[in-house]
XYZ file of C-alpha atoms in Angstrom:
337
model
C 21.734 14.762 -25.158
C 20.285 12.825 -22.484
C 19.017 14.160 -19.366
C 18.270 13.097 -16.003
C 14.543 13.009 -14.389
C 14.103 11.821 -10.759
C 10.287 11.763 -10.594
C 9.647 11.633 -6.741
C 6.099 10.854 -5.470
C 3.978 9.910 -2.233
C 1.402 7.906 -2.149
C -0.460 5.211 -0.674
C 1.199 1.488 -0.935
C -0.717 -0.839 -2.647
C 0.484 -4.293 -4.215
C 1.040 -6.159 -7.285
C 0.394 -8.922 -10.189
C 2.826 -11.080 -12.102
C 1.296 -10.724 -16.153
C 0.694 -7.883 -18.480
C -1.713 -5.446 -17.232
C -3.084 -3.523 -20.555
C -5.340 -0.297 -20.061
C -7.554 0.841 -22.674
C -8.417 4.747 -23.098
C -10.717 6.168 -20.561
C -14.848 5.243 -21.557
C -17.030 7.312 -19.067
C -16.893 9.380 -16.126
C -18.734 8.943 -13.112
C -19.239 10.680 -9.714
C -18.377 9.601 -6.393
C -21.260 6.820 -5.719
C -18.969 4.489 -7.815
C -16.077 4.617 -5.810
C -18.476 4.222 -2.928
C -20.029 1.155 -3.900
C -16.831 -0.438 -4.405
C -15.694 0.560 -0.885
C -19.260 -0.999 -0.023
C -18.724 -3.852 -1.530
C -15.279 -5.059 -0.721
C -14.371 -3.636 2.920
C -15.089 -5.400 6.177
C -14.490 -2.228 8.566
C -17.228 0.033 7.217
C -19.772 1.616 10.206
C -22.536 -0.848 10.159
C -20.739 -3.951 9.011
C -20.665 -7.228 11.260
C -18.048 -7.588 13.794
C -15.567 -9.899 12.777
C -12.783 -12.376 13.266
C -10.301 -12.610 10.626
C -7.476 -15.534 10.632
C -4.713 -15.743 8.027
C -1.421 -17.414 7.154
C 1.353 -15.713 5.817
C 4.257 -16.061 3.396
C 7.032 -13.578 3.393
C 9.419 -13.043 0.458
C 12.765 -10.725 0.692
C 13.611 -7.929 -1.640
C 14.804 -10.621 -4.790
C 11.069 -12.757 -4.389
C 12.877 -15.602 -2.599
C 10.864 -17.055 0.586
C 12.496 -15.332 3.744
C 9.872 -16.329 6.648
C 6.181 -17.510 7.401
C 3.945 -16.734 10.102
C -0.037 -16.346 10.910
C -2.054 -13.051 12.040
C -5.258 -12.557 13.609
C -7.528 -9.359 13.839
C -10.426 -8.629 15.313
C -13.171 -5.698 14.489
C -16.007 -4.391 16.186
C -16.531 -0.833 14.890
C -14.594 1.794 12.829
C -11.716 2.882 15.605
C -11.738 -0.583 17.491
C -9.618 -3.130 16.493
C -7.318 -5.766 17.588
C -4.457 -7.461 15.719
C -2.245 -10.305 16.931
C 0.940 -11.232 14.808
C 2.686 -14.257 14.838
C 5.916 -14.211 13.890
C 9.450 -14.252 15.449
C 10.856 -10.893 16.231
C 7.911 -8.587 16.011
C 5.730 -7.472 18.499
C 2.153 -9.019 19.289
C 0.213 -6.115 17.453
C 2.756 -6.326 14.200
C 4.905 -3.406 14.991
C 8.902 -3.841 15.245
C 10.879 -3.597 18.300
C 13.321 -0.860 19.069
C 16.718 -1.480 17.488
C 15.020 -4.192 14.384
C 17.081 -4.237 11.480
C 15.757 -3.600 8.007
C 14.929 -6.965 7.457
C 12.405 -7.105 10.724
C 11.276 -3.410 9.471
C 10.334 -5.018 5.894
C 8.274 -7.739 7.446
C 6.415 -5.565 9.849
C 5.428 -3.447 7.406
C 4.538 -6.137 4.614
C 2.256 -7.907 7.232
C 0.395 -5.012 8.154
C -0.116 -3.791 4.514
C -1.675 -7.614 4.151
C -3.985 -7.432 6.917
C -4.998 -3.609 5.823
C -5.314 -4.965 2.411
C -7.765 -7.965 3.525
C -9.936 -5.999 5.844
C -9.953 -2.526 3.501
C -9.148 -3.389 -0.098
C -10.352 0.060 -1.546
C -9.060 3.187 0.040
C -11.288 5.945 0.733
C -11.759 8.329 -2.647
C -8.729 10.605 -3.162
C -10.064 13.750 -3.714
C -13.910 13.872 -2.137
C -16.044 14.556 -5.501
C -13.555 14.292 -8.180
C -14.549 12.509 -11.090
C -13.855 8.912 -11.234
C -12.948 7.599 -14.702
C -13.890 4.212 -16.360
C -11.746 1.899 -18.219
C -11.183 -1.632 -19.289
C -8.274 -3.488 -18.560
C -6.991 -7.029 -20.374
C -5.544 -9.258 -18.070
C -4.853 -12.847 -19.733
C -8.098 -13.579 -21.337
C -9.898 -11.507 -18.686
C -11.330 -8.390 -19.518
C -12.379 -6.031 -16.317
C -14.166 -2.800 -15.709
C -12.011 -0.446 -13.655
C -12.784 2.616 -11.780
C -10.021 5.559 -10.904
C -10.328 9.087 -9.992
C -9.245 11.336 -12.491
C -5.740 12.691 -12.729
C -5.019 16.190 -11.906
C -2.060 18.654 -12.359
C -1.735 18.019 -8.488
C -0.990 14.273 -9.159
C 2.637 13.153 -8.137
C 5.026 12.939 -11.146
C 5.151 9.047 -11.443
C 1.816 8.341 -9.170
C -0.960 7.110 -11.213
C -4.247 7.185 -9.523
C -5.172 3.796 -7.679
C -7.558 1.952 -10.156
C -9.908 -0.474 -8.724
C -10.645 -3.156 -11.518
C -13.419 -5.811 -10.996
C -15.323 -8.618 -13.303
C -18.300 -6.841 -15.377
C -21.390 -7.295 -13.171
C -19.512 -8.589 -10.252
C -17.081 -7.259 -7.614
C -15.298 -10.406 -6.981
C -11.845 -10.074 -9.217
C -10.553 -6.662 -7.711
C -6.518 -5.072 -8.428
C -5.335 -1.677 -7.195
C -3.120 -0.284 -9.786
C -0.100 2.287 -8.701
C 3.194 3.532 -9.782
C 2.324 2.713 -13.833
C 1.024 -0.611 -13.478
C 4.199 -1.474 -10.948
C 1.809 -2.164 -8.127
C -1.270 -4.312 -8.133
C -3.183 -6.236 -5.286
C -4.439 -9.463 -6.830
C -7.342 -11.394 -4.907
C -6.506 -15.156 -6.618
C -9.709 -16.531 -4.802
C -12.759 -14.888 -3.026
C -15.673 -15.562 -0.729
C -18.519 -13.734 0.585
C -18.837 -12.902 4.438
C -22.123 -11.142 4.462
C -22.384 -8.598 2.301
C -18.923 -8.110 1.333
C -16.569 -9.913 -1.256
C -13.029 -10.823 0.753
C -10.029 -12.223 -0.438
C -9.367 -16.039 0.552
C -5.642 -15.948 -1.031
C -4.466 -12.524 -1.054
C -0.843 -11.738 -2.892
C 1.130 -8.476 -2.609
C 4.129 -7.674 -5.008
C 5.976 -4.871 -6.099
C 8.019 -4.447 -8.899
C 6.654 -7.688 -10.690
C 8.452 -9.521 -7.017
C 6.460 -11.100 -4.665
C 6.789 -9.489 -1.177
C 3.721 -11.247 0.552
C 0.849 -13.893 0.276
C -1.806 -14.846 2.633
C -4.326 -17.370 2.925
C -7.552 -16.571 4.727
C -8.014 -19.490 7.563
C -10.593 -17.926 9.886
C -13.293 -15.645 8.921
C -16.268 -15.424 11.338
C -18.614 -13.201 13.336
C -18.309 -12.449 16.980
C -19.826 -10.750 19.503
C -17.570 -8.072 21.453
C -20.030 -7.991 24.562
C -19.138 -12.014 25.486
C -15.894 -12.607 23.534
C -12.568 -13.179 25.900
C -10.756 -10.959 23.541
C -10.161 -7.686 24.872
C -10.548 -4.744 22.111
C -8.416 -1.488 22.509
C -9.705 1.770 23.498
C -7.403 3.374 20.748
C -5.502 2.019 17.449
C -2.538 0.186 18.219
C -0.518 1.373 15.568
C 2.581 3.531 16.742
C 2.182 5.797 13.724
C -0.947 6.975 11.930
C -1.496 5.311 8.734
C -1.523 8.139 5.913
C -2.495 8.404 2.302
C 0.486 9.528 0.392
C -1.375 11.921 -1.415
C -2.761 13.870 1.806
C 1.110 13.925 3.635
C 2.767 15.258 0.131
C 1.078 18.244 0.819
C 2.765 18.884 3.768
C 6.237 18.435 2.492
C 8.399 21.615 2.924
C 11.785 20.554 2.204
C 12.974 18.344 -0.829
C 16.551 17.330 -1.693
C 16.726 15.611 -4.980
C 18.078 12.342 -5.315
C 21.481 11.817 -7.090
C 21.325 9.551 -10.302
C 23.689 6.752 -9.654
C 26.958 7.441 -11.939
C 26.983 3.670 -12.930
C 23.492 3.824 -13.964
C 23.768 6.802 -15.574
C 26.826 5.373 -17.569
C 24.347 1.974 -18.423
C 21.452 4.606 -19.079
C 19.341 2.383 -16.512
C 16.238 3.270 -14.990
C 14.764 2.213 -11.906
C 11.881 2.380 -9.096
C 12.361 2.789 -4.959
C 9.430 2.254 -2.808
C 10.126 3.200 0.837
C 8.241 3.222 3.958
C 8.730 6.200 5.864
C 7.893 7.482 9.235
C 7.450 11.167 9.692
C 7.777 12.426 13.490
C 5.587 14.631 15.314
C 8.342 17.822 14.482
C 8.029 16.546 10.657
C 11.184 15.152 10.373
C 12.003 11.586 8.671
C 12.757 9.431 11.501
C 12.947 6.188 9.703
C 13.104 5.017 6.119
C 12.692 1.304 5.140
C 12.971 -0.330 1.687
C 10.118 -2.085 0.341
C 10.993 -2.629 -2.963
C 13.738 -1.682 -5.157
C 14.721 -2.295 -8.818
C 18.637 -2.134 -7.974
C 20.464 -1.493 -4.655
C 22.102 1.498 -5.927
C 19.226 3.116 -6.675
C 17.838 2.687 -2.840
C 20.897 3.970 -1.738
C 20.560 7.411 -3.533
C 17.027 7.593 -2.610
C 17.570 7.042 0.902
C 20.121 9.626 1.000
C 17.844 12.100 -0.288
C 14.787 11.469 1.265
C 16.322 11.958 4.898
C 16.572 15.228 4.270
C 13.071 15.994 3.380
C 10.802 18.068 6.179
C 7.504 17.742 6.181
C 4.978 20.514 8.152
C 3.641 18.563 11.558
C 0.458 16.493 10.900
C -2.214 17.405 13.220
C -4.834 14.556 14.628
C -7.353 15.987 16.762
C -5.312 19.590 16.969
C -2.035 17.461 18.036
C 0.931 16.155 16.295
C 1.212 13.040 15.637
C 3.909 10.391 13.645
C 2.477 9.414 10.369
C 3.319 6.161 8.413
C 3.408 6.712 4.785
C 5.360 5.727 1.647
C 7.977 7.599 -0.624
C 8.364 6.799 -4.210
C 11.399 7.444 -6.342
C 11.279 7.239 -10.228
C 14.808 7.213 -11.701
C 14.568 8.058 -15.289
C 16.659 9.209 -18.223
C 15.065 10.785 -21.265
C 16.335 12.655 -24.365
C 16.064 16.277 -25.390
């Protein structure tokens, strides 16, 4: 007899690569020093790094992978917490946020542009669990053999959320992939360069479920002096909601509604994924959901109906409730008993 299984996970969104990615069995376990080394080698926005001005052009794609719009983005960074971003795309505010009343397509564009600049500036996320073991693996991508590091999975991991995996060519840091959703989401840096001591993507591709979502090319990357520059740096973050790792916000969920399995999918024994951008309000309610990627619209509809009813305990920032910007992944699957 077949039973329905709907695995629901919340995780930090990452991006995706065309082609086969094959993981070998774990080879060794290391400490957090390995993860810290990857952070230092690939992230531009670390304390003590040189202030920079980064400019990129980008191409957006719709849910079916068809080109849907193009624009550019610039960001200036002087220190942790001091960053200004300017987006040039019709319909979006200057800082990349969407205006009140924006449609789903524009909301998705806003999310993708922010993901692109975040991936260019901060490729490797902080270690998910301080002090957790880091497992080393190897993967084959075409003819390339990459060495990968990932936090060790534990019982607290989301059912369908594979820990973020960072992969690089042996002895280098210049090819890096981040993997989630069992290989359905990856970031590909097709071409890299070095800025001071940091490896950066000159060409960056973000795809979900094998479908292109946004691509970007670096047009400017140079040092700048905040003291003499005409660029006015903000005192606080420009984001309207605090960007939050899904692994952290998952622990705040206090009310859960399981999505219904679409009848047509059940008849056809079909499975699928849905990735949603979620804005959680100061009171812990789900204020907004935006489809980022989906196997099929029928899965999207059921996932959104359920997630809208979820509830979280308020997330406190400096002791005050704050909005949270995160992602929810829903995996619809059938299995035999």
